[in-house]
Backbone as JSON, one array per atom type, in Angstrom:
{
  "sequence": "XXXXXXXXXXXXXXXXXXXXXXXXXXXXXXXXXXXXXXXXXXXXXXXXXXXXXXXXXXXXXXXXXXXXXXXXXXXXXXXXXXXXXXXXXXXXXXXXXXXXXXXXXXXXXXXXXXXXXXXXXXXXXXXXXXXXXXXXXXXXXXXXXXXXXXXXXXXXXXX",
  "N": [[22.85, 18.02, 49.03], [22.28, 15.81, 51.67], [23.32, 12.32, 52.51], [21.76, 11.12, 53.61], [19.29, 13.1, 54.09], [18.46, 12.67, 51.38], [18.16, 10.09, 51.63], [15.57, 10.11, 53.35], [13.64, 12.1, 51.98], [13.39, 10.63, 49.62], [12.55, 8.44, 50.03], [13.4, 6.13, 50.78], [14.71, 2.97, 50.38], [16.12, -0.45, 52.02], [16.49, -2.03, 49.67], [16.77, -0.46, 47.69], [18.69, 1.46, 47.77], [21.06, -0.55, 48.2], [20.66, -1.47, 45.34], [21.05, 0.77, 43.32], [24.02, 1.66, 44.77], [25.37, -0.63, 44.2], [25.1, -0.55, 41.44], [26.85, 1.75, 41.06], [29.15, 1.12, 41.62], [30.33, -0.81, 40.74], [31.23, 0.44, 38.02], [32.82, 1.82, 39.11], [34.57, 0.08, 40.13], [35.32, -0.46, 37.14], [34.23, -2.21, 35.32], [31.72, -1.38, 34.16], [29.22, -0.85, 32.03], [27.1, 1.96, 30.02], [26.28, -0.39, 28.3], [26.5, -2.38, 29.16], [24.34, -2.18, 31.39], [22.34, -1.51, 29.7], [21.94, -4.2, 28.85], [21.73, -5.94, 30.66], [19.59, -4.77, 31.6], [17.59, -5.33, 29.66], [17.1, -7.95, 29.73], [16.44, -8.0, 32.35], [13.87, -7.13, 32.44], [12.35, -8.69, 30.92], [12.35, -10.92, 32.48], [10.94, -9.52, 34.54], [8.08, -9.59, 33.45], [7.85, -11.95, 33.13], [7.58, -12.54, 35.53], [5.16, -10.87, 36.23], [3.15, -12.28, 35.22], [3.48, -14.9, 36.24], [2.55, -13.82, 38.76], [-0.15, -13.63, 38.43], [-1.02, -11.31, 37.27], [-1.6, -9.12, 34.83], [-1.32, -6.17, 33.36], [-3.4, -5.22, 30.88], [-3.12, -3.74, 27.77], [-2.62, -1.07, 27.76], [-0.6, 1.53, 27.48], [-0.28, 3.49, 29.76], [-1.01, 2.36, 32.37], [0.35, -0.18, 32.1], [3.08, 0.85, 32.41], [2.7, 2.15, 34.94], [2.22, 0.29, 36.6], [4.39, -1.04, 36.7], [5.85, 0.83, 38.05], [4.79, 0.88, 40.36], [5.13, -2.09, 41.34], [8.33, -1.83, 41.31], [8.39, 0.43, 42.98], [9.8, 3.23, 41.13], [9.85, 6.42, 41.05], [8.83, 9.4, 41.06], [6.5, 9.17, 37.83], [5.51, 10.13, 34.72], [3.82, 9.75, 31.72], [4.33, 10.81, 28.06], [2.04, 11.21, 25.36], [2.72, 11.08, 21.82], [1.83, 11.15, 18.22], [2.8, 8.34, 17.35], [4.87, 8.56, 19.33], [6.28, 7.8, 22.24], [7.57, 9.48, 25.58], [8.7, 8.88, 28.21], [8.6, 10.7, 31.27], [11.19, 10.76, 33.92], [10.44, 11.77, 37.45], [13.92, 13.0, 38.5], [14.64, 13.7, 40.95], [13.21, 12.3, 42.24], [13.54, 9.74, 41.95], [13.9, 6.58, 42.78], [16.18, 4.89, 42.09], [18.79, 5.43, 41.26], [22.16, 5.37, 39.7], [23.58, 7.79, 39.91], [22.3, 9.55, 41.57], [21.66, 8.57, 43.94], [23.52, 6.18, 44.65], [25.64, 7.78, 44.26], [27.63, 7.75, 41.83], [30.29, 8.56, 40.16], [30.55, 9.92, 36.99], [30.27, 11.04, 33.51], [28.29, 10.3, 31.62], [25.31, 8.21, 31.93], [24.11, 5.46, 33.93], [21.6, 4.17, 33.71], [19.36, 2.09, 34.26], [16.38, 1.82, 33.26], [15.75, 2.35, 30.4], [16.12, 0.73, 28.85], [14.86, -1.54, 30.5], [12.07, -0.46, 30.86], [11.74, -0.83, 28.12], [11.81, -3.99, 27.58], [9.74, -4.58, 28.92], [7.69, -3.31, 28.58], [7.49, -4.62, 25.93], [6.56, -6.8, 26.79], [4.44, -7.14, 27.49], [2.69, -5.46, 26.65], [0.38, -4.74, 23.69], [2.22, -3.55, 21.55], [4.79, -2.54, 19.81], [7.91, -1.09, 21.42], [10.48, 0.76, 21.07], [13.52, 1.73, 22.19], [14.62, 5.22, 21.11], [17.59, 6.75, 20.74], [19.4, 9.33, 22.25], [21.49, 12.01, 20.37], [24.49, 12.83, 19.52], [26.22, 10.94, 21.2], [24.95, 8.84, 21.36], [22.98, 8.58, 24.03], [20.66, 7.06, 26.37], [19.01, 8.34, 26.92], [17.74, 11.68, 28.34], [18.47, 14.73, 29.98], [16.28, 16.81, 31.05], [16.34, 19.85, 32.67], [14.21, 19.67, 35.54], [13.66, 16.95, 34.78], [14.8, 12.88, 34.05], [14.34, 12.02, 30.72], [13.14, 9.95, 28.76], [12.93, 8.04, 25.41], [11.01, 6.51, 23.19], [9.82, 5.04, 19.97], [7.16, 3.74, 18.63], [5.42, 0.92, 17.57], [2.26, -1.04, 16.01]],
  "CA": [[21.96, 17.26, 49.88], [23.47, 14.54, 52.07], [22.8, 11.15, 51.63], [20.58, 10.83, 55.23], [18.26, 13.6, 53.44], [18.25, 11.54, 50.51], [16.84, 8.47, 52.25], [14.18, 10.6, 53.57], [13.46, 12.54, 50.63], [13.06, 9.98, 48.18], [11.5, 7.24, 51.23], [14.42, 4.81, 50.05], [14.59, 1.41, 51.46], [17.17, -0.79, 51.4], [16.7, -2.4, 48.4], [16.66, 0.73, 46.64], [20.84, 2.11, 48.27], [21.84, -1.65, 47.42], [20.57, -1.43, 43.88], [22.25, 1.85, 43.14], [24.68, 2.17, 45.01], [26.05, -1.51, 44.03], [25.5, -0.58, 39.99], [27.63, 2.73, 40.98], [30.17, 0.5, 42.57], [30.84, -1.61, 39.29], [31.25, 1.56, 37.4], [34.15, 2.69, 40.04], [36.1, -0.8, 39.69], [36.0, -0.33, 35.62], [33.43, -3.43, 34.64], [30.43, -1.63, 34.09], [28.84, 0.75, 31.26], [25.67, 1.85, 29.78], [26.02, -1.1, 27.15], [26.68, -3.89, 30.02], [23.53, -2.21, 32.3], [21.64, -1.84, 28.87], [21.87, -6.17, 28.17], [21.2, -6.45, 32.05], [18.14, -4.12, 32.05], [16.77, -5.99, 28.39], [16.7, -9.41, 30.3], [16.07, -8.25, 33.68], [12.38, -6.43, 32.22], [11.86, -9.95, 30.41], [11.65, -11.62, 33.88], [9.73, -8.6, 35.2], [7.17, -9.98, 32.49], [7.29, -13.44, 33.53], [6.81, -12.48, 37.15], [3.65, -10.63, 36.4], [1.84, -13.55, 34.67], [3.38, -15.92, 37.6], [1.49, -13.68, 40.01], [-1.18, -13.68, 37.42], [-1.13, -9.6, 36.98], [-1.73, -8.08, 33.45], [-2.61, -4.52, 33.32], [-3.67, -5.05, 29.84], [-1.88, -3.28, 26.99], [-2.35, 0.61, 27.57], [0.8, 2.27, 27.53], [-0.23, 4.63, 31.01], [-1.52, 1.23, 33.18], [1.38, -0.82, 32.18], [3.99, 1.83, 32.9], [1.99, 2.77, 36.45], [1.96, -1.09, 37.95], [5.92, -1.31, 36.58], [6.07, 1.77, 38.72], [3.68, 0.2, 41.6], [5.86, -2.89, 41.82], [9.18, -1.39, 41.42], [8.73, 2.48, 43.1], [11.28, 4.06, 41.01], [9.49, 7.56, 41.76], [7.23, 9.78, 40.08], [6.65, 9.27, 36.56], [4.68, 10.18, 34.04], [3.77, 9.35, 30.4], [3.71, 11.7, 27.21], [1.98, 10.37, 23.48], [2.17, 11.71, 20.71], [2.25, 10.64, 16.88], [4.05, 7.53, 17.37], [5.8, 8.25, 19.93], [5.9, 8.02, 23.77], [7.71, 9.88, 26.68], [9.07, 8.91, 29.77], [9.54, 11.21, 31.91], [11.45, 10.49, 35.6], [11.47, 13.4, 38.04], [14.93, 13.22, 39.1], [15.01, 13.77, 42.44], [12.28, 11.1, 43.27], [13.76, 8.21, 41.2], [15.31, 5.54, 43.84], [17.9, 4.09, 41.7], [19.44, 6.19, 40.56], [23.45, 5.46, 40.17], [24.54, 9.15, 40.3], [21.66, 10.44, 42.7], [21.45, 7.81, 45.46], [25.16, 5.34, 44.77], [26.68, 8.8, 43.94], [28.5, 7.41, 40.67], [31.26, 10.0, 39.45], [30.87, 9.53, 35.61], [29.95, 11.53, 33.25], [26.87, 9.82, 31.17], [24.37, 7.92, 32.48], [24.08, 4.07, 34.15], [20.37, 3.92, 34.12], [18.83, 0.79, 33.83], [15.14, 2.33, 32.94], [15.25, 2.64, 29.33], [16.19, -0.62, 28.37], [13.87, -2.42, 31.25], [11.04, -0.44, 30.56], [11.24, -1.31, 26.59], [11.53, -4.75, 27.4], [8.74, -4.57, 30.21], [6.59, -2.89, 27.36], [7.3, -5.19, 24.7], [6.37, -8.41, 26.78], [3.19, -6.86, 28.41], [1.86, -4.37, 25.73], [0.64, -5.09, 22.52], [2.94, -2.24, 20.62], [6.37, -2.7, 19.79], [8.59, 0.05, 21.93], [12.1, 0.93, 20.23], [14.2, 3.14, 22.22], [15.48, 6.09, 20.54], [18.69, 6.84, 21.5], [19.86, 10.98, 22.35], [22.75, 12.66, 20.54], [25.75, 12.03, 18.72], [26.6, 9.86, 21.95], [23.79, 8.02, 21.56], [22.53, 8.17, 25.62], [19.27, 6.45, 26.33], [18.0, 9.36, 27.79], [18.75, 13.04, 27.84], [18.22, 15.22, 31.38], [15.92, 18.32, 30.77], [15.56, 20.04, 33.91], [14.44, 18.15, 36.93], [13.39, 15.38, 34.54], [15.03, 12.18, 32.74], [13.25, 11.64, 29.55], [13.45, 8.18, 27.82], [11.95, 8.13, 24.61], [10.89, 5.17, 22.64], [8.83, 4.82, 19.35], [5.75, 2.94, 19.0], [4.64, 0.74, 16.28], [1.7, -1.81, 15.98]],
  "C": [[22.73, 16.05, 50.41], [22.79, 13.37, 52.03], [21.42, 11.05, 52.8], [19.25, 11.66, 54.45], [17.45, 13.23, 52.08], [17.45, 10.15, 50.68], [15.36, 8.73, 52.48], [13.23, 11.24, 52.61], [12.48, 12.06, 49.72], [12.29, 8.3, 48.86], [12.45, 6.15, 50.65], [14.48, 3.68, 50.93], [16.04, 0.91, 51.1], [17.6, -1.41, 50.31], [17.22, -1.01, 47.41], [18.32, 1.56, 46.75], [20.77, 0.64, 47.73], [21.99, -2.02, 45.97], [21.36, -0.1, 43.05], [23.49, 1.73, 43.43], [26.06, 0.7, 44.08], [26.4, -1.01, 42.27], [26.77, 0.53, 40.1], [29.19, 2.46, 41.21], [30.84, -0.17, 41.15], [31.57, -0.94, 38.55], [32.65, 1.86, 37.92], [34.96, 1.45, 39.77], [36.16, -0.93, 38.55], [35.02, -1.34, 35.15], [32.39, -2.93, 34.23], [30.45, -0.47, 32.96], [27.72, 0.87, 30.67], [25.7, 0.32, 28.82], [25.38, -2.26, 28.02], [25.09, -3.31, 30.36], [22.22, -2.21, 31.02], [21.05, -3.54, 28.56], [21.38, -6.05, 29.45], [20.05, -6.48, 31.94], [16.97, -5.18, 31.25], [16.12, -7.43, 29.9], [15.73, -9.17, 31.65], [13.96, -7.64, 33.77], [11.68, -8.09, 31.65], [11.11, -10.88, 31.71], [10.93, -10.95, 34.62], [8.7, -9.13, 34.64], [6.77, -10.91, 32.78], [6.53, -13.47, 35.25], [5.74, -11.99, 37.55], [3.11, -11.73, 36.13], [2.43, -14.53, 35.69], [2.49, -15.5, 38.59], [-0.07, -13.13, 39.58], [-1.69, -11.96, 37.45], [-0.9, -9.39, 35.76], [-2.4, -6.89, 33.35], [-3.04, -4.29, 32.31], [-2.79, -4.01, 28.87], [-1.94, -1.56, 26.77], [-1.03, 0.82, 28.44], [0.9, 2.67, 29.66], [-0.34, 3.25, 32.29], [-0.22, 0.52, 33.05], [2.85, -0.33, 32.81], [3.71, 1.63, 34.72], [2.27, 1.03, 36.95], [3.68, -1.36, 37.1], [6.22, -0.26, 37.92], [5.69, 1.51, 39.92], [4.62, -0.85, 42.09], [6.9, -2.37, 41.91], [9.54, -0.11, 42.53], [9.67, 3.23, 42.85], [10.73, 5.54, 41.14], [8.29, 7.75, 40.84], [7.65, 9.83, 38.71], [5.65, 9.51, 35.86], [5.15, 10.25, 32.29], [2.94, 10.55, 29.28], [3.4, 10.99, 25.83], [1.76, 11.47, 22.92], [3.03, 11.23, 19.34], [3.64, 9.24, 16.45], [4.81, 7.27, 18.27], [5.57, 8.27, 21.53], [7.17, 8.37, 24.68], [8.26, 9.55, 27.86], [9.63, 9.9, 30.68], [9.52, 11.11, 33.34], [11.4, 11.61, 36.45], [12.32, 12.73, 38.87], [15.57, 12.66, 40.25], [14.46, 12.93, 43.36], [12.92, 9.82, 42.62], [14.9, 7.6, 42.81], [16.35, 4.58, 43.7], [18.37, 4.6, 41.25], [20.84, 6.13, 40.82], [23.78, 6.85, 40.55], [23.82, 9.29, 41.39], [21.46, 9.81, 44.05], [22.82, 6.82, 45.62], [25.73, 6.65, 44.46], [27.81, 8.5, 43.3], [29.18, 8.79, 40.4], [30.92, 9.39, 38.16], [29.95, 11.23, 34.91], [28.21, 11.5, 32.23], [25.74, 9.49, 32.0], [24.4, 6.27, 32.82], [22.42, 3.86, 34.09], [19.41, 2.57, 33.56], [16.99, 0.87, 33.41], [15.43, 2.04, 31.76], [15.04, 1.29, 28.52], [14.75, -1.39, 28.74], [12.65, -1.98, 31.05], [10.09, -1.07, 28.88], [10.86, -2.68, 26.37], [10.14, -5.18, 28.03], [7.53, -4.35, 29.01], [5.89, -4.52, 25.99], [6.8, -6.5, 25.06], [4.76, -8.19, 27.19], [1.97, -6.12, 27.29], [2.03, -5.17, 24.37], [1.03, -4.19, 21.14], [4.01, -2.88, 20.76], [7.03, -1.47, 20.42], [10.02, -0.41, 21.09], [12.31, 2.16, 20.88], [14.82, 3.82, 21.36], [16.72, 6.51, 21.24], [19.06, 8.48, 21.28], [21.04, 11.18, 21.44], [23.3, 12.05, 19.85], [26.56, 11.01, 20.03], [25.94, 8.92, 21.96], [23.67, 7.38, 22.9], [21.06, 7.75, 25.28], [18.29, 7.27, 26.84], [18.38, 10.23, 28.1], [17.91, 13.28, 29.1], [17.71, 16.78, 30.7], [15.46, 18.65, 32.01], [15.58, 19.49, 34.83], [13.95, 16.73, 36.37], [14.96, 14.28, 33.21], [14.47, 11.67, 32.07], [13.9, 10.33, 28.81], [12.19, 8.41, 26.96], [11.72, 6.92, 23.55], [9.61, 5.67, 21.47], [8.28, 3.5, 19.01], [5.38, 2.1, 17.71], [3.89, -0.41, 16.97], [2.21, -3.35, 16.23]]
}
C-alpha cells in the first residue's frame, strides 16, 4: 500500500505522519527504543490526565468510557476492549491505528516503537480507579504481541 493510500485509508492528518513518522525517524539515527518511547509514553499519558481535568472532562472510572474518550481525543483508530478475570485487552486494529511507527513513519526494525501501552497504563492509572500493570509478551518482553490484523496490549487489573 503506498503511503498516499495510507493517508486516505486511515483519514491521517498531519499531526498523525509528524507523530510517527518523526518517532520512526529517531529509531533510524540510533537514539530511540521501546524503553526510551516506553518513559516518554508513562509521562506523556500523565499530562493526558492533567489535560482532561484542565478541560474539566472525566469519563468516570469504567475501563470501556475511559479508553473510548482517550480514543475520542487522540483518534488512534479502532479499538476495542476485552475483560476478563483480572485482566483487560487492548486490542488496535492495525491498519486503522494513525501512529503507528512501522505502518504510517515506515520504521525498518524489527520489534515494536509503540507508544500505546505505556500511555494508555498511565492514562488509566490517573483517570480510573484500578491500578493497570502492563504485562509484558515473550521472552523479549514486547509490550504487545501482533495477532492477526490486531495489536493486543495487555495489562492486569487490581483494585
Amino acid at each position: 500500500m503506498g503511503f498516499e493510500e495510507k493517508v486516505k485509508d486511515r483519514e491521517l492528518n498531519a499531526e498523525n505522519v509528524f507523530i510517527a513518522s518523526f518517532i520512526a525517524g529517531l529509531n533510524e539515527f540510533g537514539v530511540l527504543n521501546q524503553a526510551i518511547v516506553d518513559f516518554s509514553a508513562e509521562r506523556a499519558g500523565r499530562y493526558l490526565v492533567d489535560y482532561m481535568k484542565a478541560v474539566g472532562c472525566n469519563p468516570g472510572g469504567d475501563v470501556e468510557k475511559v479508553l473510548n474518550k482517550l480514543n475520542e481525543e487522540l483518534r488512534i483508530g479502532r479499538v476495542k476492549v476485552e475483560k476478563e478475570n483480572g485482566k483487560v485487552k487492548i486490542k488496535i486494529f492495525s491498519s486503522s491505528c494513525r501512529f503507528c511507527p512501522k505502518g504510517i513513519g515506515e520504521a525498518e526494525l524489527e520489534g515494536t516503537l509503540c507508544p500505546f501501552p505505556k500511555l494508555i497504563e498511565s492514562f488509566m492509572n490517573g483517570l480510573c480507579e484500578l491500578n493497570f500493570k502492563l504485562e509484558y509478551q515473550g521472552l523479549e518482553r514486547c509490550p504487545l504481541v501482533k495477532e492477526g490484523d490486531f495489536c493486543i496490549i495487555s495489562y492486569e487489573v487490581s483494585s
